[in-house]
CSV table of C-alpha atoms in Angstrom, one decimal:
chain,number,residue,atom,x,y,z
Y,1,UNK,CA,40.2,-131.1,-26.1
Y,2,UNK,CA,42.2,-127.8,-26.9
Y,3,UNK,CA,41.6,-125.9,-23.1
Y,4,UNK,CA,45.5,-126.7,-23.2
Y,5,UNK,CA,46.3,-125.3,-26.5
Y,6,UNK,CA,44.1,-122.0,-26.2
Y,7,UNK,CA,47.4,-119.7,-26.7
Y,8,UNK,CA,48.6,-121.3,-29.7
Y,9,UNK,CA,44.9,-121.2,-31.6
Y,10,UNK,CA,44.0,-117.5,-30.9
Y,11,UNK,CA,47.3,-116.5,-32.3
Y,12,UNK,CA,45.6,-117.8,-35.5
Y,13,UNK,CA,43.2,-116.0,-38.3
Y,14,UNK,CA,40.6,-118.4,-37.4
Y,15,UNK,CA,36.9,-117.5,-39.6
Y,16,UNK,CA,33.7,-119.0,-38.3
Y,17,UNK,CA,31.4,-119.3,-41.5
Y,18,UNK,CA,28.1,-119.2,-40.0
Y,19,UNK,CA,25.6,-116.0,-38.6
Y,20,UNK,CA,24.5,-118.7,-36.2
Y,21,UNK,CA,24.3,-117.0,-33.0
Y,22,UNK,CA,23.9,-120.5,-31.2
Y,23,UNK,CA,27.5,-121.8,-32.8
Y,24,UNK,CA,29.0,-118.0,-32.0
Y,25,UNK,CA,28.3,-118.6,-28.4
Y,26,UNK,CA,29.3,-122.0,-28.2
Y,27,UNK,CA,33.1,-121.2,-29.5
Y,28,UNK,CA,32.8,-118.4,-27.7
Y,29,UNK,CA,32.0,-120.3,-24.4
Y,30,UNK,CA,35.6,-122.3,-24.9
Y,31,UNK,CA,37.6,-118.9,-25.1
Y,32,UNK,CA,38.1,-119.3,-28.9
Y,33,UNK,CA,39.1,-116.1,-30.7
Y,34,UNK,CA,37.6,-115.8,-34.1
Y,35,UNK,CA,35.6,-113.5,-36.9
Y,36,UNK,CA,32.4,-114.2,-38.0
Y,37,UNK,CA,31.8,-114.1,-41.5
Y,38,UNK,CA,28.7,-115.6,-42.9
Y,39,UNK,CA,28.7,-117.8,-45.9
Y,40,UNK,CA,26.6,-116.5,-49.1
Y,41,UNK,CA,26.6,-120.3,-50.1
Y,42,UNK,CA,22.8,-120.9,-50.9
Y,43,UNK,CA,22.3,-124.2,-49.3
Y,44,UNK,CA,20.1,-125.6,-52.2
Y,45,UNK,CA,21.6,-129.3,-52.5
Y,46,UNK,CA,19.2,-131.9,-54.1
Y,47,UNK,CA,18.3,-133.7,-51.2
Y,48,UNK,CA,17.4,-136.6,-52.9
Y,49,UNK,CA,21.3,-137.4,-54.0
Y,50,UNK,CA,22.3,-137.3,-50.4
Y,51,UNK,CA,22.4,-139.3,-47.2
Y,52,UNK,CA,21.3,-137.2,-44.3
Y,53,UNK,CA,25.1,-136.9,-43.0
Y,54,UNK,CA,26.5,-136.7,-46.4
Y,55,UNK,CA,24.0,-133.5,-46.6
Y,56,UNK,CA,25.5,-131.5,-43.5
Y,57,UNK,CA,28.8,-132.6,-44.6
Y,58,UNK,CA,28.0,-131.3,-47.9
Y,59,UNK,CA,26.7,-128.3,-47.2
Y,60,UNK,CA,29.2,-127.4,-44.3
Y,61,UNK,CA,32.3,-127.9,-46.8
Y,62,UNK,CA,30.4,-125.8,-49.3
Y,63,UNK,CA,30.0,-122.7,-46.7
Y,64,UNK,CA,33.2,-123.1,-45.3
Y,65,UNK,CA,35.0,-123.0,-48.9
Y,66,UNK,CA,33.0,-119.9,-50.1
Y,67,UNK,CA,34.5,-117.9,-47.4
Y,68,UNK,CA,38.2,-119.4,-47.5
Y,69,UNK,CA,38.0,-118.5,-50.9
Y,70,UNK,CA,36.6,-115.2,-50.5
Y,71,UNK,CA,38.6,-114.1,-48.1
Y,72,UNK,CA,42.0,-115.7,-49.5
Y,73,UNK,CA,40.8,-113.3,-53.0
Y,74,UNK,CA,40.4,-110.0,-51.3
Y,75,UNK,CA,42.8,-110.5,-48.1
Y,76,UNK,CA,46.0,-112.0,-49.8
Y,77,UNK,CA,48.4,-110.9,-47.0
Y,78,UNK,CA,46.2,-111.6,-44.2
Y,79,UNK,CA,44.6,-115.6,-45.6
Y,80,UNK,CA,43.0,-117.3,-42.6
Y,81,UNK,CA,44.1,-120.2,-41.2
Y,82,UNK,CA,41.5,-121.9,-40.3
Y,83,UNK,CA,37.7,-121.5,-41.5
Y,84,UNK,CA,35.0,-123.2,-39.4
Y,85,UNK,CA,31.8,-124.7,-42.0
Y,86,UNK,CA,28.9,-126.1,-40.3
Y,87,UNK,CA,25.5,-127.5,-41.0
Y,88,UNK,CA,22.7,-129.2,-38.6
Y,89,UNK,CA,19.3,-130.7,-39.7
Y,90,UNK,CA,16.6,-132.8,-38.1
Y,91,UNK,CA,15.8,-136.5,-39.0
Y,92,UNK,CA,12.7,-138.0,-38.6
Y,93,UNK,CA,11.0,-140.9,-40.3
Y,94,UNK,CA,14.7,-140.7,-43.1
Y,95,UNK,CA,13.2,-137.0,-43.6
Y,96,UNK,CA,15.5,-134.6,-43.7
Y,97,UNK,CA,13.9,-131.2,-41.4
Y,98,UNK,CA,15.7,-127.9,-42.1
Y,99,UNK,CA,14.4,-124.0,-41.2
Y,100,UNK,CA,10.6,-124.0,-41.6
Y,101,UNK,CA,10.0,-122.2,-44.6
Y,102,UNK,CA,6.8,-120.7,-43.3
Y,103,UNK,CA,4.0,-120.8,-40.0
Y,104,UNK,CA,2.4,-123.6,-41.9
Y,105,UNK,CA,5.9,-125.7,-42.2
Y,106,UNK,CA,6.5,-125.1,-38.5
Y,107,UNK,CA,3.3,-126.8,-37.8
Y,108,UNK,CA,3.7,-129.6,-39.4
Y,109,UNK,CA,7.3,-130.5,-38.3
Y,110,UNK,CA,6.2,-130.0,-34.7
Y,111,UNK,CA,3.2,-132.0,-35.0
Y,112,UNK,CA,5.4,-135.1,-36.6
Y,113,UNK,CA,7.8,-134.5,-33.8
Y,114,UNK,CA,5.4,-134.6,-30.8
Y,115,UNK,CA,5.6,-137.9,-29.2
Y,116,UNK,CA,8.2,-139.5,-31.5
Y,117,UNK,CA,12.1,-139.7,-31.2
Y,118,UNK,CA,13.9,-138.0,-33.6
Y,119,UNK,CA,17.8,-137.4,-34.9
Y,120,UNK,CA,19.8,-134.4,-34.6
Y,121,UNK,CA,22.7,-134.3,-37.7
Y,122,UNK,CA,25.1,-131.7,-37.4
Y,123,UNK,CA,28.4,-131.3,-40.2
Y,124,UNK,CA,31.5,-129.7,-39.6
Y,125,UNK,CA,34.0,-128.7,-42.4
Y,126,UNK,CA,36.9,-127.3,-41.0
Y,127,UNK,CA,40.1,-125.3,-43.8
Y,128,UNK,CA,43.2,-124.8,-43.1
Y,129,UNK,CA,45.0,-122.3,-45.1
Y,130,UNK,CA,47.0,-125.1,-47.5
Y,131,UNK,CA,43.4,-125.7,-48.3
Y,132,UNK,CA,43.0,-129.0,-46.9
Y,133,UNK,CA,39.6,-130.1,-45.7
Y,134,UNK,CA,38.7,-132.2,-42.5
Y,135,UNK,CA,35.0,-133.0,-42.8
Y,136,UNK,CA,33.2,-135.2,-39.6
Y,137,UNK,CA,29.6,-135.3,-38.8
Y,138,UNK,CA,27.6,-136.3,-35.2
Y,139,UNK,CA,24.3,-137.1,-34.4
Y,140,UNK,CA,21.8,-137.5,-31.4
Y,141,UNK,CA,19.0,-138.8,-30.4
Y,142,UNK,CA,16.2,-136.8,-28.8
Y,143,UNK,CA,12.6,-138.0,-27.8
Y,144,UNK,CA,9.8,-135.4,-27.8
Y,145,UNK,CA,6.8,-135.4,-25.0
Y,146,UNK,CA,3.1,-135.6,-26.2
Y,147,UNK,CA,2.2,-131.5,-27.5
Y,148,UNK,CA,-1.0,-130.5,-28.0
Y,149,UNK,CA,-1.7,-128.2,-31.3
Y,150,UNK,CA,-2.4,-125.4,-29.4
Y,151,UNK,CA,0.8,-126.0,-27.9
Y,152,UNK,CA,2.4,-125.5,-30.9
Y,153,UNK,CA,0.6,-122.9,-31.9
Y,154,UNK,CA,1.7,-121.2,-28.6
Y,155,UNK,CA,5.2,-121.9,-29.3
Y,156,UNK,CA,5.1,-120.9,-32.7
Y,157,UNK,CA,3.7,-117.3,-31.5
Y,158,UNK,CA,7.2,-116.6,-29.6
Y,159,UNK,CA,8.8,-116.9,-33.2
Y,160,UNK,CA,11.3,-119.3,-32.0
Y,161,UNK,CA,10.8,-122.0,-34.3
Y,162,UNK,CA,11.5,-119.9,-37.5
Y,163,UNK,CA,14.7,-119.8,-37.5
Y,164,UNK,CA,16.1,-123.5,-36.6
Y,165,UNK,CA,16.3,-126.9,-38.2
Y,166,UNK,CA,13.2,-129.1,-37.0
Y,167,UNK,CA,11.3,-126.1,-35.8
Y,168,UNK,CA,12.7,-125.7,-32.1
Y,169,UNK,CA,15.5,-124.9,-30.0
Y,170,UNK,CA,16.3,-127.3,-27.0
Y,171,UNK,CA,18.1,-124.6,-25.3
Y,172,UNK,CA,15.4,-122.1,-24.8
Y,173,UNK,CA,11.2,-122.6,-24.7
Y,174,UNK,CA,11.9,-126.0,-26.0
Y,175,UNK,CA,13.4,-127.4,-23.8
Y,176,UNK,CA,10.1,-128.1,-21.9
Y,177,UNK,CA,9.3,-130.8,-24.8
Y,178,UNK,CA,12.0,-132.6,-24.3
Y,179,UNK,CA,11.9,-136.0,-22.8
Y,180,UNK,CA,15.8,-137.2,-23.2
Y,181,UNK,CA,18.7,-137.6,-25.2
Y,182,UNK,CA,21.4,-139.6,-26.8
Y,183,UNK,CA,24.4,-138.4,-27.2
Y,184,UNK,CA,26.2,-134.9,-27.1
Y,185,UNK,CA,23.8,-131.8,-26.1
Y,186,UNK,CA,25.7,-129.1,-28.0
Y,187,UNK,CA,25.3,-131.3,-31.3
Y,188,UNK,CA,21.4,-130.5,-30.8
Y,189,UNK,CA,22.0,-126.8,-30.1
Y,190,UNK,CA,23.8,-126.6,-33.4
Y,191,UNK,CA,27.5,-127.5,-32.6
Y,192,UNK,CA,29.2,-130.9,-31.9
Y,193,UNK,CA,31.6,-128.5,-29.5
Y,194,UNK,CA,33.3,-132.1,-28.0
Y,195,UNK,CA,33.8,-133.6,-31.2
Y,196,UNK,CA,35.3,-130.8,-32.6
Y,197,UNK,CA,37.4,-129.8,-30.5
Y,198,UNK,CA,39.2,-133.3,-30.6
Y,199,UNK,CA,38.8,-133.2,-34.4
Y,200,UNK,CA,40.7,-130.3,-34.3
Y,201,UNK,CA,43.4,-131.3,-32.0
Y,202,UNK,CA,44.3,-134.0,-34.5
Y,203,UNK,CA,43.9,-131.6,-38.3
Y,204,UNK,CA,45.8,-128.8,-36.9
Y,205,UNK,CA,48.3,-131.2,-35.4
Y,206,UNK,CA,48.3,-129.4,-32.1
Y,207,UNK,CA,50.2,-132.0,-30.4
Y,208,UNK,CA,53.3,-131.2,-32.4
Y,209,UNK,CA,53.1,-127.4,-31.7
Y,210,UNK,CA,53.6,-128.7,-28.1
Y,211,UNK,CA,56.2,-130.9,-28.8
Y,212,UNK,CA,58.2,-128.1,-30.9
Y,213,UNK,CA,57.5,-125.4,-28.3
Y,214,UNK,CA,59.3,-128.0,-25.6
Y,215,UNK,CA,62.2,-129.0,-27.6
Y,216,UNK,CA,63.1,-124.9,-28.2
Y,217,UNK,CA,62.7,-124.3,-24.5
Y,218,UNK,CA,65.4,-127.5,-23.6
Y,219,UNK,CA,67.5,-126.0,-26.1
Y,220,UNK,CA,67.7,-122.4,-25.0
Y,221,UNK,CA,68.4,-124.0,-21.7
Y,222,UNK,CA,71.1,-126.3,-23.1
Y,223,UNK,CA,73.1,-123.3,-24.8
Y,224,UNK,CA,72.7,-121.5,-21.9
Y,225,UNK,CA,75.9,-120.4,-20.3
Y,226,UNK,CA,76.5,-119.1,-16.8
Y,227,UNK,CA,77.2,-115.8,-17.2
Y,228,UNK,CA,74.3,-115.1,-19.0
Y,229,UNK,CA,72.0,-115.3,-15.8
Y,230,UNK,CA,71.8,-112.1,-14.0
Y,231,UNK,CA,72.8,-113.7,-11.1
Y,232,UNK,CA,75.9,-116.0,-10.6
Y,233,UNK,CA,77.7,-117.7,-7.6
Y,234,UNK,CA,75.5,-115.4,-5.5
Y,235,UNK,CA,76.0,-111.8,-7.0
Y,236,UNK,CA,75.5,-110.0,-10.1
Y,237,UNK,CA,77.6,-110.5,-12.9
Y,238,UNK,CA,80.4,-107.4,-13.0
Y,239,UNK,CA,80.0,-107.0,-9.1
Y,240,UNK,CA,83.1,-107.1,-7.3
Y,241,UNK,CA,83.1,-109.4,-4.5
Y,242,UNK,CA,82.5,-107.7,-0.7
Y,243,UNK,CA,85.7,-107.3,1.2
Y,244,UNK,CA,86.3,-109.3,4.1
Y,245,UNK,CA,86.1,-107.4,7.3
Y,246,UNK,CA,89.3,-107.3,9.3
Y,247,UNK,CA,88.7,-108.6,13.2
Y,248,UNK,CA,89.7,-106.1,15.4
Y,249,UNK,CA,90.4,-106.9,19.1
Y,250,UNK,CA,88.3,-103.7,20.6
């Protein structure tokens, strides 16, 4: 979790490499500050030389390293700290489902969906700006209801399914297909948001940012000296002390 460490983080050049709308809103939902800039990194990996996590891994490092670099070449005084690569693909049958290329590919996802439990794959590449690379990956299970072709070819008329891996989106018309899951929600929207948040907490060491922001507060306090407080002994320092009033037997 960062909830606690929210200051720290959005005093940071952090760059999300992806035009997903879906992982915008997600960071976006946890108060992260960040740019978008969407990698130009083709995504055509030889599927066959990969295991379906090695894939998203793969091709999350790959986006978030076109952009670190990119942006390191033409920003030298302003590099970012952090850059944010993901990738998310459908599994079914040890087939690896991205973005239907076409009405026809849509179809034919959807129809080996329908009735069948699938697996949701999502990589996350995460930069720092000494260029080291944190790479994790998560997956869940999700198990589709019976849909009829021309369900599918009612869905597919909303344009929905175009422009996500496996055809669908769980978090808006799709959602009605849905019988269950297994494991994290976000992972299926297109974000392991969980995950990565702890991930995080442990590359960016944000544990020791706390532990360095407590020890200069104890010293301040430690070198602190008395008549450096406004107030002291009960009035402000330079004040002369009231005079005593004199009794008087009127």
């Amino acid at each position: 979790m960062i909830i606690d460490k929210l200051k720290y983080l959005n005093s940071l050049r952090i760059i999300l490499a992806s035009g997903s709308p879906r992982r915008k809103a997600l960071l976006t939902q946890i108060n992260m500050k960040f740019e978008v800039i969407p990698s130009t990194f083709p995504e055509d990996l030889d599927k066959s030389k990969y295991t379906p996590s090695q894939y998203v891994e793969e091709n999350a490092k790959q986006k978030a390293l076109q952009v670190f670099e990119s942006e390191c070449k033409e920003n030298e005084s302003n590099k970012p700290d952090l850059v944010i690569g993901s990738d998310t693909v459908v599994v079914f049958n040890d087939k690896i489902l991205e973005k239907p290329k076409d009405v026809n590919n849509a179809k034919e996802m959807l129809t080996s969906l329908s009735n069948a439990t699938h697996t949701v794959v999502s990589g996350v590449a995460l930069i720092n700006k000494n260029k080291d690379i944190h790479k994790f990956v998560q997956t869940t299970k999700v198990k589709f209801g019976k849909i009829t072709p021309q369900m599918i070819d009612s869905y597919i008329d909303t344009k929905e399914p175009m422009d996500k891996a496996g055809g669908y989106g769980m978090q808006a018309i799709a959602g009605q297909f849905i019988i269950g899951i297994e494991g994290c929600y976000f992972n299926v929207v297109g974000f392991p948001l969980q995950l990565f948040c702890n991930e995080l907490r442990t590359f960016l060491k944000l544990d020791d940012v706390k532990s360095a922001a407590k020890e200069t507060k104890t010293d301040e306090n430690e070198n602190k000296k008395p008549e450096d407080d406004e107030m002291y002994n009960g009035k402000k320092i330079g004040e002369e002390p009231p005079a005593k009033k004199q009794r008087t037997n009127e």
